[in-house]
Every structure is written in C-alpha cells, then in structure tokens.
Amino acid sequence: LLKTQEVPSGHNPDHYVTRRLMAPAADGELVPISLIHHRDTPLDGSAPCLLYGYGSYGITVPAAFNTNLLSLVDRGFVYAIAHVRGGKDKGYGWYDDGKRAHKMNTFTDFIAVAHHLVAERYTQHDRIVAQGGSAGGLLVGAVANMAPECFGGIVAEVPFVDVLTTMLDATLPLTPPEWPEWGNPIASEEDYRTIAAYSPYDNVAALDYPPILALAGLTDPRVT
C-alpha cells in the first residue's frame, strides 16, 4: 500500500522516475540521495538541478515528492535531496557525525553529492541550484564559500549564517539551548575555531560566487 497525495490539476505518476543514489563522501562514507525527474528529461548532463539539503538537529528529510515541485520537474528539472550528515537519515551516528566538532562533514557531504550528480550525468555544476532554509541556509551558505564553482545558484531561505556571533552572545534566548548542537565558543577555544572555520558570514571572500537569492522573514524574531 502506497500513500498518495491527490493533485487537484491531475498528474500521471508514470511520467516520473525516482532514484536512490549513494554519493561517496571525502572520508569514504556513502551519502544517500533521493532524486526525481520527468521520464522525458535527458540524462546527458544538460538538465538543471535543484539540490536541497538540511543536515542539522538530527532531522531526517523524508524522501517524499512535494506536489509543489511538479511544475519544476515537468519543465525538465532534476530534483534531488542530499541526506547529509547532521540528520538521522542513517541513524544517530549520522547525526553525531554532523554536529559540533564534526559539522564540516555536513558541508563536504553536500559538495560530494553535487559532484556525484555531475559524474552520473544528471546535470552540470553550473546547472545546480543549492537550496536550504534556516539551518539548511547555513548549509548552502557554507558550501557557497567552500566550493562556489560547484553551483550555478544558491537559494538561502531565512538562513542561519552568522553562527559565531550568535553562539558568542549568551543573552540571546536561543543561544544557550543551541550550544549542544554547534558548540560553546565562549567556554571552548576548540568550539570557537570549529565554528569560525565554517560560519558563512565569517568566511566571505573575494570569490566568483554564483548568484545568491537570500530570503528573510520581516517579523522573524530569530533574525538578529
């Protein structure tokens, strides 16, 4: 029995192809990828790709197809979810390997997924748009600094990009509860150096960045 979601305008599920891929990470781990494309989309590297990721708080991103993406996929996009470390997509160890001292794995996993999609001829680097929101906005902000050549665009929705300054301000109501996730740079020099190495705001450089669409909430109380 499969759970289905009705599309009011109608759709034919036979028009779509879903895949589960594994991308080799820098340290040898295999990063799961959930992927969907229209059956008629050419897999010769010419298709544009929307690559989504989150990778924090142990949140598992379900391998579900949002009907809001139908229009995009129908117009030839490949849609992919990178199940990077920091979520629990492969268990608690997957989460633990993507937080605090191991947070860099989240970002290198995402970059590895982009490379794998290109190697498998689903797309090209300049055709990949990386998308993430909140802590996923941190992810796409970090990879924009680390590997701007891997992406043709970045969509950062209410992104958490000033991690170091936020974690250094204990007066903010959400900072102390967040230390178990990111580390406490006030109490630990190691945590400070770890966060400083990836915090997007602190690593902006004179690079050839892809176009970036950053979206913020006008009344978001967490924006500082």
Short mmCIF file of C-alpha atoms in Angstrom, two decimals:
data_model
loop_
_atom_site.label_atom_id
_atom_site.label_comp_id
_atom_site.label_asym_id
_atom_site.label_seq_id
_atom_site.Cartn_x
_atom_site.Cartn_y
_atom_site.Cartn_z
CA LEU A 1 0.00 0.00 0.00
CA LEU A 2 1.47 3.31 -1.10
CA LYS A 3 0.45 6.63 0.38
CA THR A 4 -0.50 9.03 -2.39
CA GLN A 5 -1.30 12.73 -2.49
CA GLU A 6 -4.00 13.92 -4.84
CA VAL A 7 -3.02 16.68 -7.23
CA PRO A 8 -6.14 18.78 -8.00
CA SER A 9 -4.93 19.57 -11.51
CA GLY A 10 -4.17 15.90 -12.08
CA HIS A 11 -0.93 14.10 -12.87
CA ASN A 12 0.28 10.78 -14.20
CA PRO A 13 2.81 9.10 -11.87
CA ASP A 14 4.10 7.08 -14.81
CA HIS A 15 5.63 10.29 -16.14
CA TYR A 16 8.20 10.42 -13.33
CA VAL A 17 11.28 8.43 -12.42
CA THR A 18 12.59 8.20 -8.86
CA ARG A 19 16.04 7.05 -7.87
CA ARG A 20 18.01 6.38 -4.69
CA LEU A 21 21.71 7.06 -5.23
CA MET A 22 24.76 6.94 -2.98
CA ALA A 23 27.49 9.56 -3.27
CA PRO A 24 30.97 8.74 -1.93
CA ALA A 25 31.99 11.33 0.65
CA ALA A 26 35.53 12.57 1.18
CA ASP A 27 36.06 10.16 4.09
CA GLY A 28 34.53 7.14 2.36
CA GLU A 29 31.01 7.36 3.79
CA LEU A 30 28.13 6.96 1.36
CA VAL A 31 25.68 9.86 1.33
CA PRO A 32 22.12 8.96 0.27
CA ILE A 33 20.44 10.97 -2.48
CA SER A 34 16.72 10.92 -3.22
CA LEU A 35 16.07 12.01 -6.80
CA ILE A 36 13.15 12.53 -9.16
CA HIS A 37 12.92 13.64 -12.77
CA HIS A 38 10.45 13.50 -15.63
CA ARG A 39 10.74 10.39 -17.74
CA ASP A 40 11.45 12.52 -20.81
CA THR A 41 14.24 14.55 -19.21
CA PRO A 42 17.53 13.79 -21.00
CA LEU A 43 20.20 12.42 -18.67
CA ASP A 44 23.14 13.74 -20.64
CA GLY A 45 24.26 16.40 -18.18
CA SER A 46 22.15 19.15 -19.71
CA ALA A 47 19.30 19.17 -17.18
CA PRO A 48 19.10 21.84 -14.48
CA CYS A 49 19.02 20.50 -10.93
CA LEU A 50 17.53 21.81 -7.69
CA LEU A 51 19.55 20.24 -4.87
CA TYR A 52 18.04 20.50 -1.39
CA GLY A 53 19.71 19.87 1.95
CA TYR A 54 19.29 20.49 5.68
CA GLY A 55 21.63 18.44 7.86
CA SER A 56 21.12 19.67 11.43
CA TYR A 57 19.37 18.83 14.72
CA GLY A 58 19.07 15.18 13.78
CA ILE A 59 16.16 15.97 11.46
CA THR A 60 15.56 13.30 8.84
CA VAL A 61 14.44 14.71 5.50
CA PRO A 62 11.73 12.40 4.15
CA ALA A 63 12.20 11.07 0.65
CA ALA A 64 8.80 12.40 -0.36
CA PHE A 65 7.77 14.20 -3.52
CA ASN A 66 6.16 17.56 -2.81
CA THR A 67 3.50 18.26 -5.41
CA ASN A 68 4.62 21.91 -5.38
CA LEU A 69 7.60 20.69 -7.40
CA LEU A 70 5.54 19.21 -10.21
CA SER A 71 5.83 22.29 -12.39
CA LEU A 72 9.59 22.40 -11.96
CA VAL A 73 10.09 18.71 -12.75
CA ASP A 74 7.67 18.88 -15.68
CA ARG A 75 9.86 21.62 -17.18
CA GLY A 76 12.96 19.43 -17.16
CA PHE A 77 14.49 19.93 -13.72
CA VAL A 78 16.08 17.12 -11.77
CA TYR A 79 15.11 17.47 -8.10
CA ALA A 80 17.44 15.90 -5.55
CA ILE A 81 17.61 15.70 -1.77
CA ALA A 82 21.06 15.30 -0.21
CA HIS A 83 20.67 13.33 3.03
CA VAL A 84 23.83 14.76 4.54
CA ARG A 85 25.28 14.11 7.97
CA GLY A 86 23.71 16.15 10.73
CA GLY A 87 20.34 14.50 10.17
CA LYS A 88 19.40 11.00 11.33
CA ASP A 89 18.82 9.69 7.82
CA LYS A 90 21.19 6.77 8.56
CA GLY A 91 20.73 6.66 12.34
CA TYR A 92 22.02 8.54 15.37
CA GLY A 93 25.64 8.13 14.34
CA TRP A 94 24.82 10.02 11.12
CA TYR A 95 23.61 12.91 13.27
CA ASP A 96 26.56 12.78 15.65
CA ASP A 97 29.00 12.85 12.72
CA GLY A 98 27.44 16.11 11.51
CA LYS A 99 27.37 18.28 14.62
CA ARG A 100 29.81 20.27 16.78
CA ALA A 101 33.39 19.18 16.05
CA HIS A 102 32.18 17.13 13.05
CA LYS A 103 29.99 19.82 11.48
CA MET A 104 32.23 20.19 8.46
CA ASN A 105 31.01 16.75 7.31
CA THR A 106 27.60 18.26 6.59
CA PHE A 107 29.09 20.62 4.04
CA THR A 108 31.58 18.25 2.44
CA ASP A 109 28.78 15.67 2.09
CA PHE A 110 26.67 18.18 0.17
CA ILE A 111 29.55 19.05 -2.13
CA ALA A 112 30.18 15.33 -2.69
CA VAL A 113 26.54 14.90 -3.71
CA ALA A 114 26.88 17.73 -6.26
CA HIS A 115 29.99 16.07 -7.71
CA HIS A 116 28.23 12.70 -7.89
CA LEU A 117 25.21 14.09 -9.74
CA VAL A 118 27.56 15.58 -12.31
CA ALA A 119 29.60 12.37 -12.57
CA GLU A 120 26.40 10.39 -13.18
CA ARG A 121 25.40 12.89 -15.90
CA TYR A 122 22.22 14.09 -14.24
CA THR A 123 23.39 17.71 -14.52
CA GLN A 124 26.41 20.02 -14.66
CA HIS A 125 27.85 22.13 -11.86
CA ASP A 126 26.73 25.40 -13.43
CA ARG A 127 23.20 23.95 -13.67
CA ILE A 128 22.88 23.08 -9.96
CA VAL A 129 20.93 25.41 -7.67
CA ALA A 130 21.51 24.61 -3.99
CA GLN A 131 18.51 25.24 -1.73
CA GLY A 132 18.21 25.26 2.05
CA GLY A 133 16.33 27.09 4.77
CA SER A 134 17.21 28.08 8.34
CA ALA A 135 19.99 25.63 9.31
CA GLY A 136 19.78 24.47 5.70
CA GLY A 137 20.54 28.08 4.81
CA LEU A 138 23.72 27.70 6.84
CA LEU A 139 24.50 24.63 4.73
CA VAL A 140 24.12 26.38 1.38
CA GLY A 141 25.92 29.47 2.68
CA ALA A 142 28.86 27.37 3.81
CA VAL A 143 29.16 25.45 0.54
CA ALA A 144 28.94 28.71 -1.41
CA ASN A 145 32.12 29.77 0.40
CA MET A 146 33.81 26.38 0.21
CA ALA A 147 33.04 25.41 -3.40
CA PRO A 148 31.36 28.23 -5.33
CA GLU A 149 32.40 26.61 -8.61
CA CYS A 150 30.13 23.64 -7.86
CA PHE A 151 26.89 25.60 -8.10
CA GLY A 152 25.08 27.76 -10.60
CA GLY A 153 22.93 29.39 -7.95
CA ILE A 154 22.09 29.44 -4.24
CA VAL A 155 18.65 29.82 -2.63
CA ALA A 156 19.02 30.56 1.10
CA GLU A 157 15.71 30.85 2.92
CA VAL A 158 15.89 32.60 6.32
CA PRO A 159 19.48 31.36 6.53
CA PHE A 160 21.44 31.00 9.78
CA VAL A 161 24.69 32.48 8.51
CA ASP A 162 26.21 34.34 11.48
CA VAL A 163 26.76 31.30 13.65
CA LEU A 164 29.83 32.51 15.50
CA THR A 165 28.42 35.86 16.63
CA THR A 166 25.15 34.23 17.66
CA MET A 167 26.81 31.49 19.70
CA LEU A 168 29.02 34.11 21.39
CA ASP A 169 26.02 36.06 22.70
CA ALA A 170 24.64 34.23 25.73
CA THR A 171 21.98 36.92 26.22
CA LEU A 172 20.08 35.72 23.16
CA PRO A 173 17.27 33.41 24.29
CA LEU A 174 18.06 30.71 21.73
CA THR A 175 21.85 30.68 22.15
CA PRO A 176 22.44 28.54 25.29
CA PRO A 177 19.96 25.84 24.14
CA GLU A 178 21.84 25.71 20.81
CA TRP A 179 25.30 25.05 22.29
CA PRO A 180 24.80 21.24 22.30
CA GLU A 181 24.28 21.43 18.53
CA TRP A 182 27.01 23.87 17.49
CA GLY A 183 29.35 24.08 20.46
CA ASN A 184 30.02 26.80 23.02
CA PRO A 185 32.68 29.19 21.67
CA ILE A 186 32.60 31.17 24.91
CA ALA A 187 33.80 28.24 27.00
CA SER A 188 35.81 26.29 24.42
CA GLU A 189 38.57 27.54 22.14
CA GLU A 190 38.17 24.37 20.06
CA ASP A 191 34.48 25.12 19.53
CA TYR A 192 35.35 28.70 18.60
CA ARG A 193 37.83 27.58 15.96
CA THR A 194 35.47 24.93 14.60
CA ILE A 195 32.59 27.37 14.16
CA ALA A 196 34.85 30.10 12.77
CA ALA A 197 36.05 27.69 10.08
CA TYR A 198 32.59 27.31 8.50
CA SER A 199 30.35 30.17 9.71
CA PRO A 200 29.28 31.69 6.36
CA TYR A 201 29.38 35.32 7.47
CA ASP A 202 32.95 34.92 8.72
CA ASN A 203 34.23 33.22 5.58
CA VAL A 204 33.02 35.50 2.82
CA ALA A 205 35.94 36.16 0.49
CA ALA A 206 36.73 37.77 -2.86
CA LEU A 207 35.48 34.77 -4.83
CA ASP A 208 33.49 34.27 -8.01
CA TYR A 209 30.24 33.40 -6.24
CA PRO A 210 27.19 32.05 -8.05
CA PRO A 211 24.03 34.19 -7.92
CA ILE A 212 22.53 34.05 -4.42
CA LEU A 213 18.87 34.57 -3.52
CA ALA A 214 18.61 35.17 0.24
CA LEU A 215 15.12 35.37 1.74
CA ALA A 216 14.37 36.71 5.23
CA GLY A 217 11.23 36.96 7.36
CA LEU A 218 10.21 40.56 8.09
CA THR A 219 8.79 39.66 11.51
CA ASP A 220 11.06 36.70 12.28
CA PRO A 221 12.07 37.07 15.97
CA ARG A 222 15.12 34.88 15.40
CA VAL A 223 16.72 37.31 12.95
CA THR A 224 19.50 39.18 14.76
#
